[in-house]
Structures are given as C-alpha cells and as structure tokens.
Amino acid sequence: MKKLNVNIDHVATLRQARLGTYPDPIEIAQLVEKTKASGVVMHLREDRRHIQDYDLKNYKKIIKIPLNLEIAPTNEMISIANRIEPKMVTLVPEKRKELTTEGGLDIVSNFKKLQKLISILNKKIKVMLFIDPKIKIIDSCYQLGVHGIEINTGKYCEAKKKSIAKEIENIKKGSRYAEELGLYVAAGHGLNTNNIGNIAKIKYIKEYNIGHSIISDSISLGIVKSTNRIYNIINKK
Ligand code: PXP
C-alpha cells in the first residue's frame, strides 16, 4: 500500500494566530493515529511561524506513529533533529519571506554543505531530500548516500492546462530513475483531492506528504458539527 503522511503545520498556524494553546497539533496527531495514515509531518521553520520546539518534544512523549521532521539544512536544525530523533528528516530549502516552501533543494551547488550536515545527523534517522525531479539532482542525492527523495509536486499542482502533462512526465521519469538507483521515493506539496489522481498512479512513489488540503478540508468536514455543538450549549435549558 502507498503511505500517506499528514502534515499538521497548519494546525499550529491556527494556534499561533492567537498565540494560544489550541488547536493543539499533538491532539490532532492523536486523531491522525486513528486514521489510515502512516505518519505525521511537521516542519520546524527557522522563524517558528507554526510548529514550535515544544510541539516536537510533546510529539516524542505522546505520539507513536512515525514523525517526518522537515527542516532547513542548518546546524541549528540538525542538532534539534539529533535531540528529537524522528524516524525521518526531510531537508527542505527555506526562505524567510516565502509563504510556503518554494521549489526543491539546490543539491548540486550545496553538495559539500549538505554532505557535512548529513554526516553529523544521527545515523538512526532516515534522510530524505526535497527536490525537483531532475536527473542531475537525483544523481547528487544518490552520491550523498541518503535514504531517499521527496519529489516536489508544487510545479505540477500550479501548472496551467497545457503544461500539466509535461510536469507529470517529469515526475514519472524522475521517480523511476530514483527508484532504479535504489532511492526511496516520496512526493508532496500542493496535493489535494482534485490533483492527486495523476500522481497516485505513479508506481515508483511510495509515500505522499500532504498538509494544507487535508487541514483545509477538515474545516468544511467539521464545521456543521462544531457549530451545532456550541449552539446546543447556548440553548441548554
Ligand atoms: N513536503 C514538503 C517538503 C513541504 O515543505 C510541504 C509543505 O510544508 C509539504 C510536503 C506539504 O505541502 P502541502 O501543505 O501543500 O500539502
């Protein structure tokens, strides 16, 4: 079976909007544990705009399903990952001003830096690199000796009609090439119920990391229940 990991960053985005205590991403991770999803993804951003360091500590204490920790390739983040010891770390590029991750890691120009950072990461942690599906980049991932790659599906999700087929082909080719090299292949970014069908058909992709659309859909799926619950308290006789 193909695996689904739920990215719960935007639960924390909602909490941080009021700097309060709810919604609590760990409570949501407990609910994810009851679903068919295999694991949870959290991105500890350098500016801490959503997930906080204490969320990672609480996850470690409470949640049993595997955590895929997304982090920028920096010394600070590597030492946090070494303390938290998630099952998997996905290295992603990060820019302060971006709304979300924009594009894959530039592995070729940052090869030496990544090699150094990966060498100090706890060997028990599986390392994934978030990349655009280009052969040269996949070759560099292979040379870095990582567990696998997460293919950036963002470009496909944003593609206009006439370039969609080309983007799917790029993802298909890249994922097949990576698998031939023995790399584990995941995919994510921008996926939702309307656009995942084409990507779900690609047999080389074993795992999907999806956040924004799942958290967004859970609002429409839950609004009737949560509104009526409050209404019933107001009108309790
Ligand atoms: N994979 C990576 C590497 C990401 O940075 C993100 C966004 O945090 C996702 C997957 C999930 O993307 P989305 O929230 O658009 O589903």
mmCIF file with all atom_site columns, N, CA and C in Angstrom, residues 12-49:
data_model
loop_
_atom_site.group_PDB
_atom_site.id
_atom_site.type_symbol
_atom_site.label_atom_id
_atom_site.label_alt_id
_atom_site.label_comp_id
_atom_site.label_asym_id
_atom_site.label_entity_id
_atom_site.label_seq_id
_atom_site.pdbx_PDB_ins_code
_atom_site.Cartn_x
_atom_site.Cartn_y
_atom_site.Cartn_z
_atom_site.occupancy
_atom_site.B_iso_or_equiv
_atom_site.pdbx_formal_charge
_atom_site.auth_seq_id
_atom_site.auth_comp_id
_atom_site.auth_asym_id
_atom_site.auth_atom_id
_atom_site.pdbx_PDB_model_num
ATOM 1   N N  . ALA A 1 12 ? -0.925 24.269 13.769 1.00 0.00 ? 12 ALA A N  1
ATOM 2   C CA . ALA A 1 12 ? -0.134 25.206 14.581 1.00 0.00 ? 12 ALA A CA 1
ATOM 3   C C  . ALA A 1 12 ? -0.274 26.638 14.060 1.00 0.00 ? 12 ALA A C  1
ATOM 4   N N  . THR A 1 13 ? -0.452 26.797 12.743 1.00 0.00 ? 13 THR A N  1
ATOM 5   C CA . THR A 1 13 ? -0.652 28.153 12.191 1.00 0.00 ? 13 THR A CA 1
ATOM 6   C C  . THR A 1 13 ? -1.872 28.794 12.849 1.00 0.00 ? 13 THR A C  1
ATOM 7   N N  . LEU A 1 14 ? -2.919 28.008 12.988 1.00 0.00 ? 14 LEU A N  1
ATOM 8   C CA . LEU A 1 14 ? -4.168 28.498 13.589 1.00 0.00 ? 14 LEU A CA 1
ATOM 9   C C  . LEU A 1 14 ? -3.956 28.834 15.079 1.00 0.00 ? 14 LEU A C  1
ATOM 10  N N  . ARG A 1 15 ? -3.232 27.998 15.775 1.00 0.00 ? 15 ARG A N  1
ATOM 11  C CA . ARG A 1 15 ? -2.946 28.260 17.192 1.00 0.00 ? 15 ARG A CA 1
ATOM 12  C C  . ARG A 1 15 ? -2.115 29.539 17.332 1.00 0.00 ? 15 ARG A C  1
ATOM 13  N N  . GLN A 1 16 ? -1.079 29.659 16.484 1.00 0.00 ? 16 GLN A N  1
ATOM 14  C CA . GLN A 1 16 ? -0.174 30.804 16.593 1.00 0.00 ? 16 GLN A CA 1
ATOM 15  C C  . GLN A 1 16 ? -0.858 32.120 16.212 1.00 0.00 ? 16 GLN A C  1
ATOM 16  N N  . ALA A 1 17 ? -1.976 32.039 15.449 1.00 0.00 ? 17 ALA A N  1
ATOM 17  C CA . ALA A 1 17 ? -2.707 33.263 15.082 1.00 0.00 ? 17 ALA A CA 1
ATOM 18  C C  . ALA A 1 17 ? -3.188 33.993 16.333 1.00 0.00 ? 17 ALA A C  1
ATOM 19  N N  . ARG A 1 18 ? -3.417 33.244 17.436 1.00 0.00 ? 18 ARG A N  1
ATOM 20  C CA . ARG A 1 18 ? -3.850 33.855 18.709 1.00 0.00 ? 18 ARG A CA 1
ATOM 21  C C  . ARG A 1 18 ? -2.803 33.661 19.806 1.00 0.00 ? 18 ARG A C  1
ATOM 22  N N  . LEU A 1 19 ? -1.700 33.062 19.422 1.00 0.00 ? 19 LEU A N  1
ATOM 23  C CA . LEU A 1 19 ? -0.640 32.706 20.388 1.00 0.00 ? 19 LEU A CA 1
ATOM 24  C C  . LEU A 1 19 ? -1.239 31.979 21.596 1.00 0.00 ? 19 LEU A C  1
ATOM 25  N N  . GLY A 1 20 ? -2.191 31.105 21.323 1.00 0.00 ? 20 GLY A N  1
ATOM 26  C CA . GLY A 1 20 ? -2.885 30.405 22.402 1.00 0.00 ? 20 GLY A CA 1
ATOM 27  C C  . GLY A 1 20 ? -2.428 28.964 22.551 1.00 0.00 ? 20 GLY A C  1
ATOM 28  N N  . THR A 1 21 ? -3.333 28.159 23.086 1.00 0.00 ? 21 THR A N  1
ATOM 29  C CA . THR A 1 21 ? -2.961 26.764 23.345 1.00 0.00 ? 21 THR A CA 1
ATOM 30  C C  . THR A 1 21 ? -3.714 25.785 22.444 1.00 0.00 ? 21 THR A C  1
ATOM 31  N N  . TYR A 1 22 ? -4.698 26.292 21.689 1.00 0.00 ? 22 TYR A N  1
ATOM 32  C CA . TYR A 1 22 ? -5.427 25.406 20.785 1.00 0.00 ? 22 TYR A CA 1
ATOM 33  C C  . TYR A 1 22 ? -5.649 26.069 19.446 1.00 0.00 ? 22 TYR A C  1
ATOM 34  N N  . PRO A 1 23 ? -5.857 25.315 18.364 1.00 0.00 ? 23 PRO A N  1
ATOM 35  C CA . PRO A 1 23 ? -5.818 23.856 18.334 1.00 0.00 ? 23 PRO A CA 1
ATOM 36  C C  . PRO A 1 23 ? -4.396 23.343 18.561 1.00 0.00 ? 23 PRO A C  1
ATOM 37  N N  . ASP A 1 24 ? -4.308 22.211 19.242 1.00 0.00 ? 24 ASP A N  1
ATOM 38  C CA . ASP A 1 24 ? -3.011 21.640 19.595 1.00 0.00 ? 24 ASP A CA 1
ATOM 39  C C  . ASP A 1 24 ? -2.626 20.586 18.547 1.00 0.00 ? 24 ASP A C  1
ATOM 40  N N  . PRO A 1 25 ? -1.524 20.809 17.824 1.00 0.00 ? 25 PRO A N  1
ATOM 41  C CA . PRO A 1 25 ? -1.123 19.852 16.786 1.00 0.00 ? 25 PRO A CA 1
ATOM 42  C C  . PRO A 1 25 ? -0.960 18.414 17.320 1.00 0.00 ? 25 PRO A C  1
ATOM 43  N N  . ILE A 1 26 ? -0.612 18.307 18.600 1.00 0.00 ? 26 ILE A N  1
ATOM 44  C CA . ILE A 1 26 ? -0.395 16.954 19.148 1.00 0.00 ? 26 ILE A CA 1
ATOM 45  C C  . ILE A 1 26 ? -1.726 16.228 19.335 1.00 0.00 ? 26 ILE A C  1
ATOM 46  N N  . GLU A 1 27 ? -2.757 17.009 19.719 1.00 0.00 ? 27 GLU A N  1
ATOM 47  C CA . GLU A 1 27 ? -4.095 16.423 19.817 1.00 0.00 ? 27 GLU A CA 1
ATOM 48  C C  . GLU A 1 27 ? -4.551 15.947 18.437 1.00 0.00 ? 27 GLU A C  1
ATOM 49  N N  . ILE A 1 28 ? -4.217 16.732 17.428 1.00 0.00 ? 28 ILE A N  1
ATOM 50  C CA . ILE A 1 28 ? -4.598 16.357 16.048 1.00 0.00 ? 28 ILE A CA 1
ATOM 51  C C  . ILE A 1 28 ? -3.768 15.139 15.598 1.00 0.00 ? 28 ILE A C  1
ATOM 52  N N  . ALA A 1 29 ? -2.517 15.092 16.011 1.00 0.00 ? 29 ALA A N  1
ATOM 53  C CA . ALA A 1 29 ? -1.684 13.912 15.677 1.00 0.00 ? 29 ALA A CA 1
ATOM 54  C C  . ALA A 1 29 ? -2.286 12.655 16.303 1.00 0.00 ? 29 ALA A C  1
ATOM 55  N N  . GLN A 1 30 ? -2.870 12.807 17.506 1.00 0.00 ? 30 GLN A N  1
ATOM 56  C CA . GLN A 1 30 ? -3.529 11.648 18.148 1.00 0.00 ? 30 GLN A CA 1
ATOM 57  C C  . GLN A 1 30 ? -4.715 11.178 17.309 1.00 0.00 ? 30 GLN A C  1
ATOM 58  N N  . LEU A 1 31 ? -5.424 12.130 16.695 1.00 0.00 ? 31 LEU A N  1
ATOM 59  C CA . LEU A 1 31 ? -6.549 11.751 15.823 1.00 0.00 ? 31 LEU A CA 1
ATOM 60  C C  . LEU A 1 31 ? -6.019 11.127 14.527 1.00 0.00 ? 31 LEU A C  1
ATOM 61  N N  . VAL A 1 32 ? -4.920 11.657 14.010 1.00 0.00 ? 32 VAL A N  1
ATOM 62  C CA . VAL A 1 32 ? -4.314 11.076 12.793 1.00 0.00 ? 32 VAL A CA 1
ATOM 63  C C  . VAL A 1 32 ? -3.913 9.619  13.067 1.00 0.00 ? 32 VAL A C  1
ATOM 64  N N  . GLU A 1 33 ? -3.496 9.358  14.299 1.00 0.00 ? 33 GLU A N  1
ATOM 65  C CA . GLU A 1 33 ? -3.132 7.971  14.670 1.00 0.00 ? 33 GLU A CA 1
ATOM 66  C C  . GLU A 1 33 ? -4.296 6.995  14.471 1.00 0.00 ? 33 GLU A C  1
ATOM 67  N N  . LYS A 1 34 ? -5.514 7.529  14.533 1.00 0.00 ? 34 LYS A N  1
ATOM 68  C CA . LYS A 1 34 ? -6.692 6.660  14.390 1.00 0.00 ? 34 LYS A CA 1
ATOM 69  C C  . LYS A 1 34 ? -7.092 6.463  12.928 1.00 0.00 ? 34 LYS A C  1
ATOM 70  N N  . THR A 1 35 ? -6.405 7.136  12.011 1.00 0.00 ? 35 THR A N  1
ATOM 71  C CA . THR A 1 35 ? -6.779 7.044  10.585 1.00 0.00 ? 35 THR A CA 1
ATOM 72  C C  . THR A 1 35 ? -5.894 6.014  9.884  1.00 0.00 ? 35 THR A C  1
ATOM 73  N N  . LYS A 1 36 ? -6.042 5.948  8.552  1.00 0.00 ? 36 LYS A N  1
ATOM 74  C CA . LYS A 1 36 ? -5.212 5.023  7.779  1.00 0.00 ? 36 LYS A CA 1
ATOM 75  C C  . LYS A 1 36 ? -3.850 5.626  7.444  1.00 0.00 ? 36 LYS A C  1
ATOM 76  N N  . ALA A 1 37 ? -3.614 6.873  7.863  1.00 0.00 ? 37 ALA A N  1
ATOM 77  C CA . ALA A 1 37 ? -2.311 7.496  7.585  1.00 0.00 ? 37 ALA A CA 1
ATOM 78  C C  . ALA A 1 37 ? -1.207 6.765  8.341  1.00 0.00 ? 37 ALA A C  1
ATOM 79  N N  . SER A 1 38 ? -0.006 6.778  7.761  1.00 0.00 ? 38 SER A N  1
ATOM 80  C CA . SER A 1 38 ? 1.115  6.060  8.393  1.00 0.00 ? 38 SER A CA 1
ATOM 81  C C  . SER A 1 38 ? 1.904  6.929  9.349  1.00 0.00 ? 38 SER A C  1
ATOM 82  N N  . GLY A 1 39 ? 1.861  8.233  9.114  1.00 0.00 ? 39 GLY A N  1
ATOM 83  C CA . GLY A 1 39 ? 2.699  9.087  9.946  1.00 0.00 ? 39 GLY A CA 1
ATOM 84  C C  . GLY A 1 39 ? 2.306  10.544 9.842  1.00 0.00 ? 39 GLY A C  1
ATOM 85  N N  . VAL A 1 40 ? 3.107  11.359 10.521 1.00 0.00 ? 40 VAL A N  1
ATOM 86  C CA . VAL A 1 40 ? 2.847  12.801 10.598 1.00 0.00 ? 40 VAL A CA 1
ATOM 87  C C  . VAL A 1 40 ? 4.091  13.542 10.127 1.00 0.00 ? 40 VAL A C  1
ATOM 88  N N  . VAL A 1 41 ? 3.849  14.681 9.480  1.00 0.00 ? 41 VAL A N  1
ATOM 89  C CA . VAL A 1 41 ? 4.957  15.552 9.071  1.00 0.00 ? 41 VAL A CA 1
ATOM 90  C C  . VAL A 1 41 ? 4.829  16.870 9.822  1.00 0.00 ? 41 VAL A C  1
ATOM 91  N N  . MET A 1 42 ? 5.959  17.351 10.343 1.00 0.00 ? 42 MET A N  1
ATOM 92  C CA . MET A 1 42 ? 5.970  18.700 10.932 1.00 0.00 ? 42 MET A CA 1
ATOM 93  C C  . MET A 1 42 ? 7.206  19.419 10.412 1.00 0.00 ? 42 MET A C  1
ATOM 94  N N  . HIS A 1 43 ? 7.023  20.678 10.052 1.00 0.00 ? 43 HIS A N  1
ATOM 95  C CA . HIS A 1 43 ? 8.131  21.498 9.568  1.00 0.00 ? 43 HIS A CA 1
ATOM 96  C C  . HIS A 1 43 ? 8.465  22.519 10.647 1.00 0.00 ? 43 HIS A C  1
ATOM 97  N N  . LEU A 1 44 ? 9.620  22.345 11.267 1.00 0.00 ? 44 LEU A N  1
ATOM 98  C CA . LEU A 1 44 ? 10.065 23.350 12.243 1.00 0.00 ? 44 LEU A CA 1
ATOM 99  C C  . LEU A 1 44 ? 10.810 24.424 11.453 1.00 0.00 ? 44 LEU A C  1
ATOM 100 N N  . ARG A 1 45 ? 10.114 25.538 11.205 1.00 0.00 ? 45 ARG A N  1
ATOM 101 C CA . ARG A 1 45 ? 10.746 26.594 10.400 1.00 0.00 ? 45 ARG A CA 1
ATOM 102 C C  . ARG A 1 45 ? 11.681 27.425 11.270 1.00 0.00 ? 45 ARG A C  1
ATOM 103 N N  . GLU A 1 46 ? 12.677 28.022 10.622 1.00 0.00 ? 46 GLU A N  1
ATOM 104 C CA . GLU A 1 46 ? 13.649 28.816 11.384 1.00 0.00 ? 46 GLU A CA 1
ATOM 105 C C  . GLU A 1 46 ? 12.968 29.980 12.104 1.00 0.00 ? 46 GLU A C  1
ATOM 106 N N  . ASP A 1 47 ? 11.896 30.542 11.520 1.00 0.00 ? 47 ASP A N  1
ATOM 107 C CA . ASP A 1 47 ? 11.211 31.669 12.168 1.00 0.00 ? 47 ASP A CA 1
ATOM 108 C C  . ASP A 1 47 ? 10.103 31.208 13.127 1.00 0.00 ? 47 ASP A C  1
ATOM 109 N N  . ARG A 1 48 ? 9.944  29.886 13.278 1.00 0.00 ? 48 ARG A N  1
ATOM 110 C CA . ARG A 1 48 ? 8.948  29.283 14.201 1.00 0.00 ? 48 ARG A CA 1
ATOM 111 C C  . ARG A 1 48 ? 7.547  29.860 13.957 1.00 0.00 ? 48 ARG A C  1
ATOM 112 N N  . ARG A 1 49 ? 7.166  30.022 12.689 1.00 0.00 ? 49 ARG A N  1
ATOM 113 C CA . ARG A 1 49 ? 5.858  30.646 12.438 1.00 0.00 ? 49 ARG A CA 1
ATOM 114 C C  . ARG A 1 49 ? 4.688  29.713 12.754 1.00 0.00 ? 49 ARG A C  1
#
